[in-house]
PDB file of C-alpha atoms in Angstrom:
ATOM      1  CA  MET A  19       0.252  30.321   2.552  1.00  0.00           C
ATOM      2  CA  ARG A  20       1.547  27.115   1.051  1.00  0.00           C
ATOM      3  CA  TRP A  21      -1.730  25.265   1.674  1.00  0.00           C
ATOM      4  CA  PHE A  22      -3.626  27.803  -0.430  1.00  0.00           C
ATOM      5  CA  GLU A  23      -1.141  27.444  -3.280  1.00  0.00           C
ATOM      6  CA  ILE A  24      -1.409  23.647  -3.184  1.00  0.00           C
ATOM      7  CA  ALA A  25      -5.215  23.779  -3.026  1.00  0.00           C
ATOM      8  CA  LEU A  26      -5.348  26.227  -5.944  1.00  0.00           C
ATOM      9  CA  VAL A  27      -3.155  24.008  -8.138  1.00  0.00           C
ATOM     10  CA  VAL A  28      -5.083  20.839  -7.232  1.00  0.00           C
ATOM     11  CA  LEU A  29      -8.509  22.392  -7.834  1.00  0.00           C
ATOM     12  CA  THR A  30      -7.369  23.879 -11.143  1.00  0.00           C
ATOM     13  CA  LEU A  31      -6.021  20.528 -12.339  1.00  0.00           C
ATOM     14  CA  ILE A  32      -9.113  18.589 -11.266  1.00  0.00           C
ATOM     15  CA  SER A  33     -11.593  21.032 -12.812  1.00  0.00           C
ATOM     16  CA  GLY A  34      -9.495  21.214 -15.985  1.00  0.00           C
ATOM     17  CA  LEU A  35      -9.310  17.428 -16.305  1.00  0.00           C
ATOM     18  CA  VAL A  36     -13.066  17.058 -15.760  1.00  0.00           C
ATOM     19  CA  TRP A  37     -13.752  19.726 -18.401  1.00  0.00           C
ATOM     20  CA  LEU A  38     -11.343  18.033 -20.862  1.00  0.00           C
ATOM     21  CA  LEU A  39     -12.775  14.572 -20.181  1.00  0.00           C
ATOM     22  CA  ASP A  40     -16.274  15.856 -20.794  1.00  0.00           C
ATOM     23  CA  LYS A  41     -15.262  17.550 -24.033  1.00  0.00           C
ATOM     24  CA  LEU A  42     -13.479  14.481 -25.415  1.00  0.00           C
ATOM     25  CA  VAL A  43     -15.595  11.622 -24.039  1.00  0.00           C
ATOM     26  CA  LEU A  44     -18.580  12.330 -21.817  1.00  0.00           C
ATOM     27  CA  ALA A  45     -20.353  14.851 -24.051  1.00  0.00           C
ATOM     28  CA  LYS A  46     -20.233  12.476 -27.037  1.00  0.00           C
ATOM     29  CA  ARG A  47     -21.518   9.636 -24.871  1.00  0.00           C
ATOM     30  CA  ARG A  48     -24.446  11.746 -23.669  1.00  0.00           C
ATOM     31  CA  GLU A  49     -25.355  12.665 -27.238  1.00  0.00           C
ATOM     32  CA  ALA A  50     -25.231   9.031 -28.293  1.00  0.00           C
ATOM     33  CA  HIS A  51     -27.497   7.903 -25.457  1.00  0.00           C
ATOM     34  CA  ALA A  52     -29.889  10.848 -25.434  1.00  0.00           C
ATOM     35  CA  GLY A  53     -33.463   9.662 -25.352  1.00  0.00           C
ATOM     36  CA  LEU A  54     -36.486   9.171 -23.189  1.00  0.00           C
ATOM     37  CA  LEU A  55     -34.450   8.125 -20.142  1.00  0.00           C
ATOM     38  CA  ASP A  56     -31.635  10.614 -20.670  1.00  0.00           C
ATOM     39  CA  ASP A  57     -32.255  14.281 -21.441  1.00  0.00           C
ATOM     40  CA  GLY A  58     -28.591  14.859 -22.358  1.00  0.00           C
ATOM     41  CA  ARG A  59     -27.988  17.406 -19.651  1.00  0.00           C
ATOM     42  CA  GLU A  60     -24.524  17.793 -18.149  1.00  0.00           C
ATOM     43  CA  PRO A  61     -23.844  16.193 -14.735  1.00  0.00           C
ATOM     44  CA  TRP A  62     -23.457  18.626 -11.862  1.00  0.00           C
ATOM     45  CA  TYR A  63     -19.701  18.018 -11.560  1.00  0.00           C
ATOM     46  CA  VAL A  64     -19.158  18.883 -15.237  1.00  0.00           C
ATOM     47  CA  ASP A  65     -21.218  22.040 -14.836  1.00  0.00           C
ATOM     48  CA  TYR A  66     -19.132  23.107 -11.814  1.00  0.00           C
ATOM     49  CA  ALA A  67     -15.873  22.261 -13.568  1.00  0.00           C
ATOM     50  CA  LYS A  68     -16.763  24.378 -16.594  1.00  0.00           C
ATOM     51  CA  ALA A  69     -17.776  27.273 -14.353  1.00  0.00           C
ATOM     52  CA  PHE A  70     -14.760  27.260 -12.044  1.00  0.00           C
ATOM     53  CA  PHE A  71     -11.891  26.138 -14.274  1.00  0.00           C
ATOM     54  CA  PRO A  72     -11.448  29.456 -16.173  1.00  0.00           C
ATOM     55  CA  VAL A  73     -11.555  31.449 -12.937  1.00  0.00           C
ATOM     56  CA  LEU A  74      -9.129  29.133 -11.129  1.00  0.00           C
ATOM     57  CA  ALA A  75      -6.772  29.056 -14.108  1.00  0.00           C
ATOM     58  CA  ILE A  76      -6.655  32.851 -14.358  1.00  0.00           C
ATOM     59  CA  VAL A  77      -6.045  33.228 -10.612  1.00  0.00           C
ATOM     60  CA  LEU A  78      -3.302  30.575 -10.722  1.00  0.00           C
ATOM     61  CA  VAL A  79      -1.510  32.218 -13.653  1.00  0.00           C
ATOM     62  CA  LEU A  80      -1.727  35.714 -12.190  1.00  0.00           C
ATOM     63  CA  ARG A  81      -0.667  34.598  -8.712  1.00  0.00           C
ATOM     64  CA  SER A  82       2.172  32.377  -9.908  1.00  0.00           C
ATOM     65  CA  PHE A  83       3.653  34.414 -12.742  1.00  0.00           C
ATOM     66  CA  VAL A  84       2.487  38.043 -12.495  1.00  0.00           C
ATOM     67  CA  ALA A  85       1.783  39.418  -9.012  1.00  0.00           C
ATOM     68  CA  GLU A  86       0.803  38.032  -5.623  1.00  0.00           C
ATOM     69  CA  PRO A  87      -0.609  39.832  -2.576  1.00  0.00           C
ATOM     70  CA  PHE A  88       1.080  39.494   0.809  1.00  0.00           C
ATOM     71  CA  ARG A  89       0.281  40.866   4.254  1.00  0.00           C
ATOM     72  CA  ILE A  90       3.150  42.101   6.440  1.00  0.00           C
ATOM     73  CA  PRO A  91       3.075  40.088   9.694  1.00  0.00           C
ATOM     74  CA  SER A  92       5.602  41.984  11.834  1.00  0.00           C
ATOM     75  CA  ASN A  93       7.417  45.281  12.426  1.00  0.00           C
ATOM     76  CA  SER A  94      10.778  44.097  11.068  1.00  0.00           C
ATOM     77  CA  MET A  95      10.566  46.341   7.973  1.00  0.00           C
ATOM     78  CA  MET A  96       9.495  49.556   9.726  1.00  0.00           C
ATOM     79  CA  PRO A  97       9.337  52.358   8.780  1.00  0.00           C
ATOM     80  CA  THR A  98       9.137  51.231   5.138  1.00  0.00           C
ATOM     81  CA  LEU A  99       6.404  48.690   5.839  1.00  0.00           C
ATOM     82  CA  LEU A 100       4.072  48.471   8.820  1.00  0.00           C
ATOM     83  CA  THR A 101       2.401  45.496  10.421  1.00  0.00           C
ATOM     84  CA  GLY A 102      -0.821  44.893   8.505  1.00  0.00           C
ATOM     85  CA  ASP A 103       0.333  46.403   5.212  1.00  0.00           C
ATOM     86  CA  PHE A 104      -0.999  44.604   2.167  1.00  0.00           C
ATOM     87  CA  ILE A 105       1.611  44.632  -0.580  1.00  0.00           C
ATOM     88  CA  LEU A 106       1.930  43.341  -4.123  1.00  0.00           C
ATOM     89  CA  VAL A 107       4.898  41.198  -5.090  1.00  0.00           C
ATOM     90  CA  ASN A 108       6.217  41.084  -8.647  1.00  0.00           C
ATOM     91  CA  LYS A 109       6.530  37.361  -9.416  1.00  0.00           C
ATOM     92  CA  PHE A 110       8.445  37.716 -12.701  1.00  0.00           C
ATOM     93  CA  ALA A 111      11.062  40.299 -11.672  1.00  0.00           C
ATOM     94  CA  TYR A 112      13.643  37.574 -11.043  1.00  0.00           C
ATOM     95  CA  GLY A 113      12.312  34.883 -13.368  1.00  0.00           C
ATOM     96  CA  LEU A 114       9.224  32.749 -13.849  1.00  0.00           C
ATOM     97  CA  ARG A 115       8.870  30.037 -11.205  1.00  0.00           C
ATOM     98  CA  LEU A 116       6.610  27.031 -10.934  1.00  0.00           C
ATOM     99  CA  PRO A 117       3.939  27.098  -8.203  1.00  0.00           C
ATOM    100  CA  ILE A 118       4.533  24.985  -5.069  1.00  0.00           C
ATOM    101  CA  SER A 119       8.137  23.992  -5.923  1.00  0.00           C
ATOM    102  CA  ASN A 120       9.226  27.595  -6.682  1.00  0.00           C
ATOM    103  CA  ALA A 121      11.651  26.168  -9.265  1.00  0.00           C
ATOM    104  CA  LYS A 122      12.805  28.789 -11.777  1.00  0.00           C
ATOM    105  CA  VAL A 123      11.921  27.860 -15.353  1.00  0.00           C
ATOM    106  CA  VAL A 124      12.596  31.124 -17.187  1.00  0.00           C
ATOM    107  CA  PRO A 125      15.396  33.403 -15.870  1.00  0.00           C
ATOM    108  CA  VAL A 126      14.555  37.086 -16.259  1.00  0.00           C
ATOM    109  CA  GLY A 127      16.668  39.082 -13.791  1.00  0.00           C
ATOM    110  CA  GLU A 128      18.494  38.934 -10.472  1.00  0.00           C
ATOM    111  CA  PRO A 129      17.886  40.748  -7.173  1.00  0.00           C
ATOM    112  CA  GLN A 130      19.686  44.068  -6.877  1.00  0.00           C
ATOM    113  CA  ARG A 131      21.075  45.741  -3.784  1.00  0.00           C
ATOM    114  CA  GLY A 132      18.272  47.627  -2.060  1.00  0.00           C
ATOM    115  CA  ASP A 133      15.433  45.486  -3.420  1.00  0.00           C
ATOM    116  CA  VAL A 134      12.774  44.397  -0.935  1.00  0.00           C
ATOM    117  CA  VAL A 135      12.127  40.697  -1.480  1.00  0.00           C
ATOM    118  CA  VAL A 136       9.656  38.105  -0.217  1.00  0.00           C
ATOM    119  CA  PHE A 137      11.190  34.700   0.448  1.00  0.00           C
ATOM    120  CA  LYS A 138      10.951  31.476   2.404  1.00  0.00           C
ATOM    121  CA  PRO A 139      13.611  31.491   5.135  1.00  0.00           C
ATOM    122  CA  PRO A 140      15.738  28.321   5.252  1.00  0.00           C
ATOM    123  CA  GLN A 141      14.822  27.674   8.900  1.00  0.00           C
ATOM    124  CA  HIS A 142      11.069  28.184   8.321  1.00  0.00           C
ATOM    125  CA  PRO A 143      10.323  26.978   4.758  1.00  0.00           C
ATOM    126  CA  GLU A 144       6.578  26.994   5.416  1.00  0.00           C
ATOM    127  CA  GLN A 145       6.555  30.767   6.060  1.00  0.00           C
ATOM    128  CA  ASP A 146       6.935  33.870   3.874  1.00  0.00           C
ATOM    129  CA  TRP A 147       9.270  36.617   5.142  1.00  0.00           C
ATOM    130  CA  ILE A 148      10.250  39.998   3.734  1.00  0.00           C
ATOM    131  CA  LYS A 149      13.602  41.811   3.986  1.00  0.00           C
ATOM    132  CA  ARG A 150      15.881  44.128   2.019  1.00  0.00           C
ATOM    133  CA  VAL A 151      18.776  42.829  -0.067  1.00  0.00           C
ATOM    134  CA  ILE A 152      22.050  44.214   1.280  1.00  0.00           C
ATOM    135  CA  GLY A 153      24.718  41.857  -0.044  1.00  0.00           C
ATOM    136  CA  LEU A 154      24.966  40.236  -3.482  1.00  0.00           C
ATOM    137  CA  PRO A 155      26.878  37.060  -4.388  1.00  0.00           C
ATOM    138  CA  GLY A 156      30.599  37.710  -3.997  1.00  0.00           C
ATOM    139  CA  ASP A 157      30.192  40.787  -1.780  1.00  0.00           C
ATOM    140  CA  THR A 158      32.097  41.117   1.466  1.00  0.00           C
ATOM    141  CA  ILE A 159      29.674  42.195   4.188  1.00  0.00           C
ATOM    142  CA  GLU A 160      30.636  43.677   7.554  1.00  0.00           C
ATOM    143  CA  TYR A 161      28.671  45.562  10.198  1.00  0.00           C
ATOM    144  CA  LYS A 162      30.172  47.467  13.066  1.00  0.00           C
ATOM    145  CA  GLY A 163      29.506  50.695  14.900  1.00  0.00           C
ATOM    146  CA  ASN A 164      25.890  50.731  13.680  1.00  0.00           C
ATOM    147  CA  GLN A 165      27.056  50.789  10.053  1.00  0.00           C
ATOM    148  CA  VAL A 166      26.896  48.329   7.186  1.00  0.00           C
ATOM    149  CA  PHE A 167      30.050  47.918   5.110  1.00  0.00           C
ATOM    150  CA  VAL A 168      29.929  46.393   1.626  1.00  0.00           C
ATOM    151  CA  ASN A 169      33.277  45.512   0.063  1.00  0.00           C
ATOM    152  CA  GLY A 170      35.010  47.691   2.628  1.00  0.00           C
ATOM    153  CA  LYS A 171      32.896  50.792   1.961  1.00  0.00           C
ATOM    154  CA  PRO A 172      30.350  51.974   4.568  1.00  0.00           C
ATOM    155  CA  PHE A 173      26.853  53.082   3.714  1.00  0.00           C
ATOM    156  CA  GLY A 174      26.183  56.707   4.586  1.00  0.00           C
ATOM    157  CA  TYR A 175      23.630  57.542   7.284  1.00  0.00           C
ATOM    158  CA  GLU A 176      21.688  60.757   7.898  1.00  0.00           C
ATOM    159  CA  ARG A 177      19.677  61.129  11.077  1.00  0.00           C
ATOM    160  CA  VAL A 178      16.196  62.517  10.432  1.00  0.00           C
ATOM    161  CA  GLY A 179      14.918  62.619  14.009  1.00  0.00           C
ATOM    162  CA  ASP A 180      12.955  60.498  16.450  1.00  0.00           C
ATOM    163  CA  TYR A 181      10.375  58.124  15.081  1.00  0.00           C
ATOM    164  CA  VAL A 182       6.750  58.473  16.230  1.00  0.00           C
ATOM    165  CA  GLY A 183       4.773  55.291  15.661  1.00  0.00           C
ATOM    166  CA  VAL A 184       1.039  54.623  15.612  1.00  0.00           C
ATOM    167  CA  GLY A 185      -1.001  51.468  16.090  1.00  0.00           C
ATOM    168  CA  SER A 186       1.176  48.376  16.269  1.00  0.00           C
ATOM    169  CA  GLY A 187       4.185  50.527  15.387  1.00  0.00           C
ATOM    170  CA  ALA A 188       3.873  52.579  18.586  1.00  0.00           C
ATOM    171  CA  GLU A 189       6.408  50.303  20.269  1.00  0.00           C
ATOM    172  CA  MET A 190       9.119  51.882  18.112  1.00  0.00           C
ATOM    173  CA  THR A 191       8.289  55.456  19.170  1.00  0.00           C
ATOM    174  CA  GLY A 192      11.495  57.196  20.210  1.00  0.00           C
ATOM    175  CA  ALA A 193      13.775  55.115  17.989  1.00  0.00           C
ATOM    176  CA  SER A 194      16.237  56.965  15.787  1.00  0.00           C
ATOM    177  CA  LEU A 195      14.978  57.512  12.244  1.00  0.00           C
ATOM    178  CA  LEU A 196      17.799  57.525   9.711  1.00  0.00           C
ATOM    179  CA  VAL A 197      18.224  57.493   5.946  1.00  0.00           C
ATOM    180  CA  GLU A 198      20.542  54.719   4.810  1.00  0.00           C
ATOM    181  CA  GLN A 199      22.289  55.632   1.587  1.00  0.00           C
ATOM    182  CA  ILE A 200      22.326  52.438  -0.450  1.00  0.00           C
ATOM    183  CA  PRO A 201      23.420  53.585  -3.928  1.00  0.00           C
ATOM    184  CA  GLY A 202      20.277  53.995  -6.014  1.00  0.00           C
ATOM    185  CA  HIS A 203      18.023  52.916  -3.128  1.00  0.00           C
ATOM    186  CA  PRO A 204      18.122  55.442  -0.251  1.00  0.00           C
ATOM    187  CA  HIS A 205      15.578  54.444   2.383  1.00  0.00           C
ATOM    188  CA  GLN A 206      14.715  54.997   6.008  1.00  0.00           C
ATOM    189  CA  VAL A 207      15.760  52.659   8.818  1.00  0.00           C
ATOM    190  CA  LEU A 208      15.137  52.540  12.558  1.00  0.00           C
ATOM    191  CA  GLU A 209      17.673  52.017  15.310  1.00  0.00           C
ATOM    192  CA  VAL A 210      17.144  51.820  19.055  1.00  0.00           C
ATOM    193  CA  ASP A 211      20.052  53.801  20.476  1.00  0.00           C
ATOM    194  CA  ARG A 212      20.059  51.972  23.769  1.00  0.00           C
ATOM    195  CA  LEU A 213      20.556  48.592  22.061  1.00  0.00           C
ATOM    196  CA  PRO A 214      23.574  47.229  20.196  1.00  0.00           C
ATOM    197  CA  PHE A 215      23.280  46.999  16.426  1.00  0.00           C
ATOM    198  CA  VAL A 216      23.283  43.228  16.746  1.00  0.00           C
ATOM    199  CA  ASP A 217      22.588  41.379  19.982  1.00  0.00           C
ATOM    200  CA  GLN A 218      25.722  39.260  19.563  1.00  0.00           C
ATOM    201  CA  GLY A 219      27.872  42.358  18.994  1.00  0.00           C
ATOM    202  CA  GLU A 220      29.950  43.377  15.986  1.00  0.00           C
ATOM    203  CA  ARG A 221      30.964  40.830  13.391  1.00  0.00           C
ATOM    204  CA  GLY A 222      33.861  40.602  11.019  1.00  0.00           C
ATOM    205  CA  PRO A 223      33.735  40.459   7.207  1.00  0.00           C
ATOM    206  CA  GLN A 224      31.689  37.684   5.577  1.00  0.00           C
ATOM    207  CA  VAL A 225      31.737  36.805   1.876  1.00  0.00           C
ATOM    208  CA  VAL A 226      28.330  36.118   0.329  1.00  0.00           C
ATOM    209  CA  PRO A 227      28.587  32.735  -1.449  1.00  0.00           C
ATOM    210  CA  PRO A 228      27.418  32.208  -5.060  1.00  0.00           C
ATOM    211  CA  GLY A 229      23.666  31.843  -5.418  1.00  0.00           C
ATOM    212  CA  HIS A 230      22.982  33.512  -2.054  1.00  0.00           C
ATOM    213  CA  TYR A 231      22.095  36.958  -0.700  1.00  0.00           C
ATOM    214  CA  PHE A 232      22.543  38.858   2.552  1.00  0.00           C
ATOM    215  CA  VAL A 233      19.249  40.396   3.675  1.00  0.00           C
ATOM    216  CA  MET A 234      18.290  42.709   6.543  1.00  0.00           C
ATOM    217  CA  GLY A 235      15.159  44.327   7.925  1.00  0.00           C
ATOM    218  CA  ASP A 236      14.869  48.114   7.972  1.00  0.00           C
ATOM    219  CA  ASN A 237      13.946  47.963  11.666  1.00  0.00           C
ATOM    220  CA  ARG A 238      17.481  47.003  12.547  1.00  0.00           C
ATOM    221  CA  ASP A 239      17.020  46.075  16.201  1.00  0.00           C
ATOM    222  CA  ARG A 240      13.744  44.217  15.649  1.00  0.00           C
ATOM    223  CA  SER A 241      14.622  42.027  12.686  1.00  0.00           C
ATOM    224  CA  ASP A 242      15.547  38.356  12.478  1.00  0.00           C
ATOM    225  CA  ASP A 243      17.671  38.374   9.336  1.00  0.00           C
ATOM    226  CA  SER A 244      20.949  37.248   7.761  1.00  0.00           C
ATOM    227  CA  ARG A 245      22.894  38.583  10.726  1.00  0.00           C
ATOM    228  CA  PHE A 246      21.459  35.727  12.766  1.00  0.00           C
ATOM    229  CA  TRP A 247      20.642  32.817  10.447  1.00  0.00           C
ATOM    230  CA  GLY A 248      23.009  33.291   7.514  1.00  0.00           C
ATOM    231  CA  PHE A 249      22.665  33.813   3.796  1.00  0.00           C
ATOM    232  CA  LEU A 250      19.454  33.537   1.784  1.00  0.00           C
ATOM    233  CA  PRO A 251      19.519  30.957  -1.064  1.00  0.00           C
ATOM    234  CA  GLU A 252      18.369  32.376  -4.379  1.00  0.00           C
ATOM    235  CA  GLN A 253      15.907  29.528  -4.925  1.00  0.00           C
ATOM    236  CA  ASN A 254      13.988  30.601  -1.792  1.00  0.00           C
ATOM    237  CA  ILE A 255      13.097  34.036  -3.216  1.00  0.00           C
ATOM    238  CA  ARG A 256       9.453  34.360  -4.305  1.00  0.00           C
ATOM    239  CA  GLY A 257       9.474  37.852  -5.785  1.00  0.00           C
ATOM    240  CA  LYS A 258      10.099  41.577  -5.433  1.00  0.00           C
ATOM    241  CA  ALA A 259       7.806  43.737  -3.313  1.00  0.00           C
ATOM    242  CA  PHE A 260       6.854  46.869  -5.221  1.00  0.00           C
ATOM    243  CA  LEU A 261       3.552  48.334  -4.015  1.00  0.00           C
ATOM    244  CA  VAL A 262       1.656  49.036  -0.783  1.00  0.00           C
ATOM    245  CA  TRP A 263      -2.035  48.996  -1.633  1.00  0.00           C
ATOM    246  CA  LEU A 264      -3.688  48.901   1.800  1.00  0.00           C
ATOM    247  CA  ASN A 265      -2.954  48.865   5.517  1.00  0.00           C
ATOM    248  CA  CYS A 266      -5.120  47.074   8.033  1.00  0.00           C
ATOM    249  CA  ASP A 267      -3.621  47.106  11.496  1.00  0.00           C
ATOM    250  CA  SER A 268      -6.362  44.675  12.468  1.00  0.00           C
ATOM    251  CA  ILE A 269      -8.704  42.868  10.094  1.00  0.00           C
ATOM    252  CA  THR A 270     -11.259  42.525  12.896  1.00  0.00           C
ATOM    253  CA  ASN A 271     -11.449  46.319  13.145  1.00  0.00           C
ATOM    254  CA  LEU A 272     -12.426  46.523   9.462  1.00  0.00           C
ATOM    255  CA  CYS A 273      -9.286  48.431   8.538  1.00  0.00           C
ATOM    256  CA  LYS A 274     -10.203  51.443  10.695  1.00  0.00           C
ATOM    257  CA  HIS A 275      -7.297  51.219  13.125  1.00  0.00           C
ATOM    258  CA  ASN A 276      -3.989  52.613  11.868  1.00  0.00           C
ATOM    259  CA  PHE A 277      -5.432  53.221   8.392  1.00  0.00           C
ATOM    260  CA  ASP A 278      -3.289  55.712   6.509  1.00  0.00           C
ATOM    261  CA  THR A 279      -4.624  56.572   3.044  1.00  0.00           C
ATOM    262  CA  SER A 280      -1.459  58.500   2.183  1.00  0.00           C
ATOM    263  CA  ARG A 281       0.452  55.207   2.001  1.00  0.00           C
ATOM    264  CA  ILE A 282      -1.899  53.481  -0.449  1.00  0.00           C
ATOM    265  CA  GLY A 283      -0.245  53.088  -3.819  1.00  0.00           C
ATOM    266  CA  ASN A 284       3.204  53.952  -2.492  1.00  0.00           C
ATOM    267  CA  ARG A 285       6.003  52.126  -4.225  1.00  0.00           C
ATOM    268  CA  ILE A 286       8.522  50.442  -1.969  1.00  0.00           C
ATOM    269  CA  PRO A 287      11.979  52.072  -2.136  1.00  0.00           C
TER     270      PRO A 287
END
């Protein structure tokens, strides 16, 4: 929600400037003119600024540099994440970034294969999407025969059974549930056997350029990802998803529909 981020920064700056102006100038002026016609009390806007600035500043720092909540808008990351999941995103895993511009100011780390990342897609910079990192800069990526190949080596796949979905995920009932063996990050994926792995068919090897990543959704036949729109620029990444803390299939139903307490607190593989 870019508008919320902009509003938060603007309100924090305004309240902070009013508080600073009062401390350096206005308070002294009130003291100097205190008398019968002036009781020396703070104006309402100074009172509000002093009350809200600390709260806004703390929220801005936490949201920009520590962790930020996101709500999953689609089924593209099933079965790992469901529509309506509320997740926390680590904002410093890959470096500290400025709010609004997302410019990196302090490098800390780089995305690793298997990480689940939140980012702004190049074709929709006003939106926040979430996918899994498959290819790193310099990797050769290929997908054919319902398999992902990285640098000529295929990921291993183990079929678990048929997926049974609930709530908004019911549409994927009957899809094949498999474990994809990304080294160090085994995780479940869904495939619809009656559909091709990619609508356009198999593709040949592609080299991930420097400063970019190849990302895919775990719901392989219901995900708009790097197979369709290309590589993800590093500067578009907002953080690493690491925790599911709540699922609300519908906010209007007060979190009663498709609420699964067993998933609360689960870390994202």
